CSV table of N, CA, C and O in Angstrom, one decimal:
chain,number,residue,atom,x,y,z
A,1,UNK,N,-10.7,-4.2,-1.9
A,1,UNK,CA,-10.6,-2.8,-2.5
A,1,UNK,C,-10.3,-1.8,-1.4
A,1,UNK,O,-10.9,-1.9,-0.3
A,2,UNK,N,-9.4,-0.9,-1.7
A,2,UNK,CA,-8.9,0.0,-0.7
A,2,UNK,C,-9.2,1.4,-1.2
A,2,UNK,O,-9.0,1.8,-2.3
A,3,UNK,N,-9.8,2.2,-0.3
A,3,UNK,CA,-10.1,3.6,-0.6
A,3,UNK,C,-9.4,4.6,0.3
A,3,UNK,O,-8.5,4.2,1.0
A,4,UNK,N,-9.9,5.8,0.3
A,4,UNK,CA,-9.3,6.8,1.2
A,4,UNK,C,-9.5,6.4,2.6
A,4,UNK,O,-10.5,5.8,3.0
A,5,UNK,N,-8.5,6.8,3.5
A,5,UNK,CA,-8.6,6.5,4.9
A,5,UNK,C,-8.3,5.0,5.2
A,5,UNK,O,-8.5,4.6,6.4
A,6,UNK,N,-8.0,4.2,4.3
A,6,UNK,CA,-7.7,2.8,4.5
A,6,UNK,C,-6.3,2.7,5.2
A,6,UNK,O,-5.4,3.5,4.8
A,7,UNK,N,-6.1,1.8,6.1
A,7,UNK,CA,-4.8,1.6,6.7
A,7,UNK,C,-4.2,0.3,6.2
A,7,UNK,O,-4.9,-0.7,6.2
A,8,UNK,N,-2.9,0.4,5.9
A,8,UNK,CA,-2.2,-0.8,5.4
A,8,UNK,C,-0.9,-1.0,6.2
A,8,UNK,O,-0.3,-0.1,6.7
A,9,UNK,N,-0.5,-2.3,6.2
A,9,UNK,CA,0.8,-2.6,6.8
A,9,UNK,C,1.9,-2.4,5.7
A,9,UNK,O,1.6,-2.4,4.5
A,10,UNK,N,3.1,-2.1,6.1
A,10,UNK,CA,4.2,-1.9,5.1
A,10,UNK,C,5.0,-3.2,5.1
A,10,UNK,O,5.5,-3.7,6.1
A,11,UNK,N,5.2,-3.7,3.9
A,11,UNK,CA,5.9,-5.0,3.7
A,11,UNK,C,7.3,-4.9,3.3
A,11,UNK,O,7.9,-5.8,2.7
A,12,UNK,N,8.0,-3.8,3.6
A,12,UNK,CA,9.4,-3.7,3.3
A,12,UNK,C,10.2,-3.2,4.5
A,12,UNK,O,9.6,-3.0,5.6
A,13,UNK,N,11.5,-3.0,4.4
A,13,UNK,CA,12.3,-2.5,5.5
A,13,UNK,C,12.7,-1.1,5.4
A,13,UNK,O,13.8,-0.7,5.8
A,14,UNK,N,11.8,-0.2,4.9
A,14,UNK,CA,12.1,1.2,4.8
A,14,UNK,C,12.0,2.0,6.1
A,14,UNK,O,12.5,3.1,6.1
A,15,UNK,N,11.4,1.4,7.1
A,15,UNK,CA,11.2,2.1,8.4
A,15,UNK,C,9.8,2.4,8.8
A,15,UNK,O,9.5,2.5,10.0
A,16,UNK,N,8.9,2.4,7.8
A,16,UNK,CA,7.5,2.6,8.2
A,16,UNK,C,6.9,1.3,8.5
A,16,UNK,O,7.2,0.3,8.0
A,17,UNK,N,5.9,1.3,9.5
A,17,UNK,CA,5.2,0.1,9.9
A,17,UNK,C,3.8,0.1,9.4
A,17,UNK,O,3.3,-0.9,9.0
A,18,UNK,N,3.1,1.3,9.4
A,18,UNK,CA,1.7,1.4,9.0
A,18,UNK,C,1.5,2.7,8.3
A,18,UNK,O,2.1,3.7,8.7
A,19,UNK,N,0.7,2.7,7.3
A,19,UNK,CA,0.4,3.9,6.5
A,19,UNK,C,-1.2,4.1,6.4
A,19,UNK,O,-1.9,3.1,6.5
A,20,UNK,N,-1.6,5.3,6.1
A,20,UNK,CA,-3.0,5.6,5.8
A,20,UNK,C,-3.1,6.2,4.4
A,20,UNK,O,-2.4,7.2,4.1
A,21,UNK,N,-4.0,5.7,3.6
A,21,UNK,CA,-4.2,6.1,2.2
A,21,UNK,C,-4.8,7.5,2.2
A,21,UNK,O,-5.8,7.8,2.9
A,22,UNK,N,-4.2,8.4,1.4
A,22,UNK,CA,-4.7,9.8,1.2
A,22,UNK,C,-5.5,9.8,-0.1
A,22,UNK,O,-6.6,10.3,-0.2
A,23,UNK,N,-4.9,9.3,-1.2
A,23,UNK,CA,-5.4,9.3,-2.5
A,23,UNK,C,-5.0,8.1,-3.3
A,23,UNK,O,-3.9,7.6,-3.2
A,24,UNK,N,-5.9,7.6,-4.1
A,24,UNK,CA,-5.6,6.5,-5.0
A,24,UNK,C,-5.3,7.1,-6.4
A,24,UNK,O,-6.0,7.8,-6.9
A,25,UNK,N,-4.1,6.7,-6.9
A,25,UNK,CA,-3.7,7.3,-8.2
A,25,UNK,C,-4.1,6.3,-9.3
A,25,UNK,O,-3.3,5.5,-9.9
A,26,UNK,N,-5.4,6.4,-9.7
A,26,UNK,CA,-5.9,5.5,-10.7
A,26,UNK,C,-7.0,6.3,-11.4
A,26,UNK,O,-7.9,6.9,-10.8
A,27,UNK,N,-7.0,6.3,-12.7
A,27,UNK,CA,-7.9,7.0,-13.5
A,27,UNK,C,-9.4,6.5,-13.3
A,27,UNK,O,-9.6,5.3,-13.3
A,28,UNK,N,-10.3,7.4,-13.1
A,28,UNK,CA,-11.7,7.1,-13.0
A,28,UNK,C,-12.1,6.2,-11.9
A,28,UNK,O,-13.0,5.4,-12.0
A,29,UNK,N,-11.3,6.1,-10.8
A,29,UNK,CA,-11.7,5.3,-9.7
A,29,UNK,C,-11.1,5.8,-8.4
A,29,UNK,O,-10.0,6.4,-8.4
A,30,UNK,N,-11.8,5.6,-7.3
A,30,UNK,CA,-11.2,5.9,-6.0
A,30,UNK,C,-10.9,4.6,-5.1
A,30,UNK,O,-10.7,4.7,-4.0
A,31,UNK,N,-10.9,3.5,-5.8
A,31,UNK,CA,-10.6,2.2,-5.1
A,31,UNK,C,-9.3,1.6,-5.7
A,31,UNK,O,-9.2,1.5,-6.9
A,32,UNK,N,-8.4,1.2,-4.8
A,32,UNK,CA,-7.2,0.6,-5.2
A,32,UNK,C,-7.3,-0.9,-5.1
A,32,UNK,O,-7.9,-1.5,-4.1
A,33,UNK,N,-6.6,-1.7,-5.9
A,33,UNK,CA,-6.5,-3.1,-5.8
A,33,UNK,C,-5.1,-3.5,-6.0
A,33,UNK,O,-4.2,-2.6,-6.0
A,34,UNK,N,-4.8,-4.8,-6.2
A,34,UNK,CA,-3.4,-5.2,-6.4
A,34,UNK,C,-2.7,-4.5,-7.5
A,34,UNK,O,-3.2,-4.3,-8.6
A,35,UNK,N,-1.5,-4.0,-7.2
A,35,UNK,CA,-0.6,-3.3,-8.2
A,35,UNK,C,-0.9,-1.8,-8.4
A,35,UNK,O,-0.2,-1.2,-9.1
A,36,UNK,N,-1.9,-1.3,-7.7
A,36,UNK,CA,-2.2,0.2,-7.9
A,36,UNK,C,-1.3,1.0,-6.9
A,36,UNK,O,-0.9,0.6,-5.9
A,37,UNK,N,-1.0,2.2,-7.4
A,37,UNK,CA,-0.2,3.2,-6.6
A,37,UNK,C,-1.1,4.1,-5.8
A,37,UNK,O,-2.2,4.5,-6.3
A,38,UNK,N,-0.7,4.4,-4.6
A,38,UNK,CA,-1.5,5.2,-3.7
A,38,UNK,C,-0.6,6.3,-3.1
A,38,UNK,O,0.6,6.0,-3.0
A,39,UNK,N,-1.1,7.4,-2.7
A,39,UNK,CA,-0.4,8.4,-1.9
A,39,UNK,C,-0.9,8.2,-0.5
A,39,UNK,O,-2.1,8.1,-0.2
A,40,UNK,N,0.1,8.2,0.4
A,40,UNK,CA,-0.3,7.9,1.8
A,40,UNK,C,0.6,8.7,2.8
A,40,UNK,O,1.6,9.3,2.4
A,41,UNK,N,0.1,8.7,4.1
A,41,UNK,CA,0.9,9.3,5.1
A,41,UNK,C,1.3,8.2,6.1
A,41,UNK,O,0.6,7.2,6.3
A,42,UNK,N,2.5,8.3,6.7
A,42,UNK,CA,3.0,7.3,7.6
A,42,UNK,C,2.4,7.5,9.0
A,42,UNK,O,2.4,8.6,9.5
A,43,UNK,N,1.8,6.5,9.5
A,43,UNK,CA,1.1,6.6,10.8
A,43,UNK,C,2.0,6.0,11.9
A,43,UNK,O,1.9,6.4,13.1
A,44,UNK,N,2.8,5.0,11.6
A,44,UNK,CA,3.7,4.4,12.6
A,44,UNK,C,5.0,4.1,12.0
A,44,UNK,O,5.0,3.5,10.9
A,45,UNK,N,6.1,4.5,12.6
A,45,UNK,CA,7.4,4.2,12.0
A,45,UNK,C,8.4,3.8,13.1
A,45,UNK,O,8.3,4.1,14.3
A,46,UNK,N,9.5,3.1,12.6
A,46,UNK,CA,10.6,2.7,13.6
A,46,UNK,C,11.5,3.9,13.8
A,46,UNK,O,11.7,4.7,12.9
A,47,UNK,N,12.1,4.1,14.9
A,47,UNK,CA,13.0,5.2,15.2
A,47,UNK,C,14.3,5.0,14.4
A,47,UNK,O,14.7,3.9,14.1
A,48,UNK,N,15.0,6.1,14.2
A,48,UNK,CA,16.3,6.2,13.5
A,48,UNK,C,16.3,5.5,12.1
A,48,UNK,O,17.2,4.9,11.7
A,49,UNK,N,15.2,5.8,11.4
A,49,UNK,CA,15.1,5.3,10.0
A,49,UNK,C,14.8,6.5,9.1
A,49,UNK,O,14.4,7.5,9.6
A,50,UNK,N,15.1,6.3,7.8
A,50,UNK,CA,14.8,7.5,6.9
A,50,UNK,C,13.4,7.9,6.8
A,50,UNK,O,13.1,9.1,6.5
A,51,UNK,N,12.4,7.0,6.9
A,51,UNK,CA,11.0,7.3,6.8
A,51,UNK,C,10.5,7.7,8.2
A,51,UNK,O,10.6,6.9,9.2
A,52,UNK,N,9.9,8.9,8.4
A,52,UNK,CA,9.4,9.3,9.7
A,52,UNK,C,7.9,9.4,9.7
A,52,UNK,O,7.2,9.4,8.7
A,53,UNK,N,7.4,9.4,10.9
A,53,UNK,CA,5.9,9.6,11.1
A,53,UNK,C,5.5,10.9,10.5
A,53,UNK,O,6.2,11.9,10.5
A,54,UNK,N,4.3,10.8,9.8
A,54,UNK,CA,3.6,12.0,9.2
A,54,UNK,C,4.3,12.3,7.8
A,54,UNK,O,3.9,13.3,7.2
A,55,UNK,N,5.2,11.6,7.3
A,55,UNK,CA,5.8,11.8,6.0
A,55,UNK,C,4.7,11.4,5.0
A,55,UNK,O,4.0,10.4,5.1
A,56,UNK,N,4.6,12.1,3.9
A,56,UNK,CA,3.7,11.8,2.8
A,56,UNK,C,4.5,11.1,1.7
A,56,UNK,O,5.6,11.5,1.3
A,57,UNK,N,4.1,9.9,1.4
A,57,UNK,CA,4.9,9.0,0.5
A,57,UNK,C,4.0,8.3,-0.5
A,57,UNK,O,2.7,8.5,-0.5
A,58,UNK,N,4.6,7.7,-1.5
A,58,UNK,CA,3.8,6.9,-2.5
A,58,UNK,C,4.1,5.4,-2.2
A,58,UNK,O,5.2,5.1,-1.7
A,59,UNK,N,3.1,4.6,-2.5
A,59,UNK,CA,3.3,3.1,-2.2
A,59,UNK,C,2.5,2.3,-3.3
A,59,UNK,O,1.5,2.8,-3.9
A,60,UNK,N,2.9,1.1,-3.5
A,60,UNK,CA,2.2,0.2,-4.4
A,60,UNK,C,1.6,-0.9,-3.5
A,60,UNK,O,2.2,-1.5,-2.6
A,61,UNK,N,0.3,-1.2,-3.8
A,61,UNK,CA,-0.4,-2.2,-3.0
A,61,UNK,C,0.1,-3.6,-3.5
A,61,UNK,O,0.0,-3.9,-4.7
A,62,UNK,N,0.5,-4.5,-2.6
A,62,UNK,CA,1.0,-5.8,-2.9
A,62,UNK,C,0.1,-6.9,-2.3
A,62,UNK,O,0.2,-8.1,-2.8
A,63,UNK,N,-0.7,-6.6,-1.3
A,63,UNK,CA,-1.6,-7.6,-0.8
A,63,UNK,C,-2.9,-7.0,-0.4
A,63,UNK,O,-2.9,-5.9,0.2
A,64,UNK,N,-4.1,-7.6,-0.7
A,64,UNK,CA,-5.4,-7.2,-0.2
A,64,UNK,C,-6.2,-8.3,0.3
A,64,UNK,O,-6.0,-9.5,-0.1
A,65,UNK,N,-7.1,-8.1,1.2
A,65,UNK,CA,-8.0,-9.1,1.8
A,65,UNK,C,-9.0,-9.5,0.8
A,65,UNK,O,-9.4,-10.7,0.8
A,66,UNK,N,-9.5,-8.6,0.0
A,66,UNK,CA,-10.6,-8.9,-1.0
A,66,UNK,C,-10.1,-10.0,-2.0
A,66,UNK,O,-9.0,-9.9,-2.6
A,67,UNK,N,-11.0,-11.0,-2.3
A,67,UNK,CA,-10.6,-12.0,-3.3
A,67,UNK,C,-10.5,-11.4,-4.7
A,67,UNK,O,-11.4,-10.6,-5.0
A,68,UNK,N,-9.5,-11.8,-5.4
A,68,UNK,CA,-9.4,-11.3,-6.8
A,68,UNK,C,-9.2,-12.5,-7.7
A,68,UNK,O,-8.4,-13.4,-7.4
A,69,UNK,N,-9.9,-12.5,-8.8
A,69,UNK,CA,-9.8,-13.6,-9.8
A,69,UNK,C,-8.6,-13.4,-10.7
A,69,UNK,O,-8.5,-12.3,-11.3
A,70,UNK,N,-7.8,-14.4,-11.0
A,70,UNK,CA,-6.7,-14.4,-11.9
A,70,UNK,C,-7.2,-14.7,-13.3
A,70,UNK,O,-8.3,-15.3,-13.5
A,71,UNK,N,-6.4,-14.5,-14.3
A,71,UNK,CA,-6.8,-14.8,-15.7
A,71,UNK,C,-7.0,-16.3,-15.9
A,71,UNK,O,-7.7,-16.7,-16.8
A,72,UNK,N,-6.2,-17.1,-15.1
A,72,UNK,CA,-6.4,-18.6,-15.3
A,72,UNK,C,-7.6,-19.2,-14.6
A,72,UNK,O,-7.8,-20.4,-14.6
A,73,UNK,N,-8.4,-18.3,-13.9
A,73,UNK,CA,-9.6,-18.8,-13.3
A,73,UNK,C,-9.4,-19.0,-11.8
A,73,UNK,O,-10.4,-19.2,-11.1
A,74,UNK,N,-8.2,-19.0,-11.2
A,74,UNK,CA,-8.0,-19.2,-9.8
A,74,UNK,C,-8.3,-17.9,-9.1
A,74,UNK,O,-8.2,-16.8,-9.6
A,75,UNK,N,-8.5,-18.0,-7.8
A,75,UNK,CA,-8.7,-16.8,-6.9
A,75,UNK,C,-7.5,-16.6,-6.0
A,75,UNK,O,-6.9,-17.6,-5.5
A,76,UNK,N,-7.3,-15.4,-5.6
A,76,UNK,CA,-6.2,-15.1,-4.7
A,76,UNK,C,-6.7,-14.1,-3.6
A,76,UNK,O,-7.4,-13.2,-4.0
A,77,UNK,N,-6.3,-14.3,-2.4
A,77,UNK,CA,-6.6,-13.4,-1.3
A,77,UNK,C,-5.6,-13.5,-0.2
A,77,UNK,O,-4.9,-14.6,-0.1
A,78,UNK,N,-5.4,-12.5,0.6
A,78,UNK,CA,-4.4,-12.5,1.7
A,78,UNK,C,-5.1,-12.2,3.0
A,78,UNK,O,-6.2,-11.8,3.1
A,79,UNK,N,-4.3,-12.4,4.1
A,79,UNK,CA,-4.9,-12.2,5.5
A,79,UNK,C,-4.9,-10.7,5.9
A,79,UNK,O,-5.5,-10.3,6.8
A,80,UNK,N,-4.1,-9.9,5.2
A,80,UNK,CA,-3.9,-8.5,5.5
A,80,UNK,C,-3.7,-7.6,4.3
A,80,UNK,O,-3.4,-8.1,3.2
A,81,UNK,N,-4.0,-6.3,4.4
A,81,UNK,CA,-3.7,-5.4,3.4
A,81,UNK,C,-2.2,-4.9,3.6
A,81,UNK,O,-1.9,-4.5,4.7
A,82,UNK,N,-1.4,-4.9,2.5
A,82,UNK,CA,0.0,-4.5,2.7
A,82,UNK,C,0.5,-3.7,1.4
A,82,UNK,O,-0.1,-3.9,0.3
A,83,UNK,N,1.5,-3.0,1.6
A,83,UNK,CA,2.1,-2.2,0.4
A,83,UNK,C,3.6,-2.1,0.6
A,83,UNK,O,4.2,-2.5,1.6
A,84,UNK,N,4.2,-1.6,-0.5
A,84,UNK,CA,5.7,-1.4,-0.5
A,84,UNK,C,5.9,0.1,-0.9
A,84,UNK,O,5.3,0.6,-1.9
A,85,UNK,N,6.7,0.8,-0.2
A,85,UNK,CA,7.0,2.2,-0.4
A,85,UNK,C,7.9,2.3,-1.7
A,85,UNK,O,8.8,1.6,-1.9
A,86,UNK,N,7.6,3.4,-2.5
A,86,UNK,CA,8.4,3.6,-3.7
A,86,UNK,C,8.8,5.1,-3.7
A,86,UNK,O,8.3,5.9,-2.9
A,87,UNK,N,9.9,5.4,-4.5
A,87,UNK,CA,10.3,6.8,-4.6
A,87,UNK,C,9.7,7.4,-5.8
A,87,UNK,O,8.8,6.9,-6.4
A,88,UNK,N,10.2,8.6,-6.2
A,88,UNK,CA,9.7,9.3,-7.3
A,88,UNK,C,9.8,8.6,-8.6
A,88,UNK,O,9.0,8.8,-9.5
A,89,UNK,N,10.9,7.8,-8.8
A,89,UNK,CA,11.1,7.1,-10.0
A,89,UNK,C,10.4,5.7,-10.1
A,89,UNK,O,10.4,5.0,-11.1
A,90,UNK,N,9.7,5.3,-9.0
A,90,UNK,CA,9.0,4.1,-9.0
A,90,UNK,C,9.8,2.9,-8.5
A,90,UNK,O,9.3,1.8,-8.5
A,91,UNK,N,11.0,3.2,-7.9
A,91,UNK,CA,11.8,2.1,-7.4
A,91,UNK,C,11.5,2.0,-5.9
A,91,UNK,O,11.2,2.9,-5.2
A,92,UNK,N,11.6,0.7,-5.4
A,92,UNK,CA,11.3,0.5,-3.9
A,92,UNK,C,12.3,1.3,-3.0
A,92,UNK,O,13.5,1.4,-3.3
A,93,UNK,N,11.8,1.8,-1.9
A,93,UNK,CA,12.7,2.6,-1.0
A,93,UNK,C,13.4,1.6,0.0
A,93,UNK,O,14.5,1.9,0.4
A,94,UNK,N,12.9,0.5,0.3
A,94,UNK,CA,13.5,-0.6,1.1
A,94,UNK,C,14.3,-1.5,0.2
A,94,UNK,O,14.3,-1.4,-1.0
A,95,UNK,N,15.0,-2.4,0.9
A,95,UNK,CA,15.8,-3.4,0.1
A,95,UNK,C,15.1,-4.8,0.1
A,95,UNK,O,14.2,-5.0,0.9
């Protein structure tokens, strides 16, 4: 589960490397899990890319360390927390 001030790696080639969560866009909850949208700020970015440090962006969480149970009864977890940056329409910013 990810809340405010959580730091995540970026899993796309948009130019950002690391982001910090500002707000979780989920009704009645301040914790994000797989597939949830968050508002974040860029903490580390590659030079000469469209996404710059301190930009405020939206992202979708694609990996979390916390174990999550699937509908078929199996469990899934990852080694790191990661996200993919999206634009206003919900499309990925990277390719």
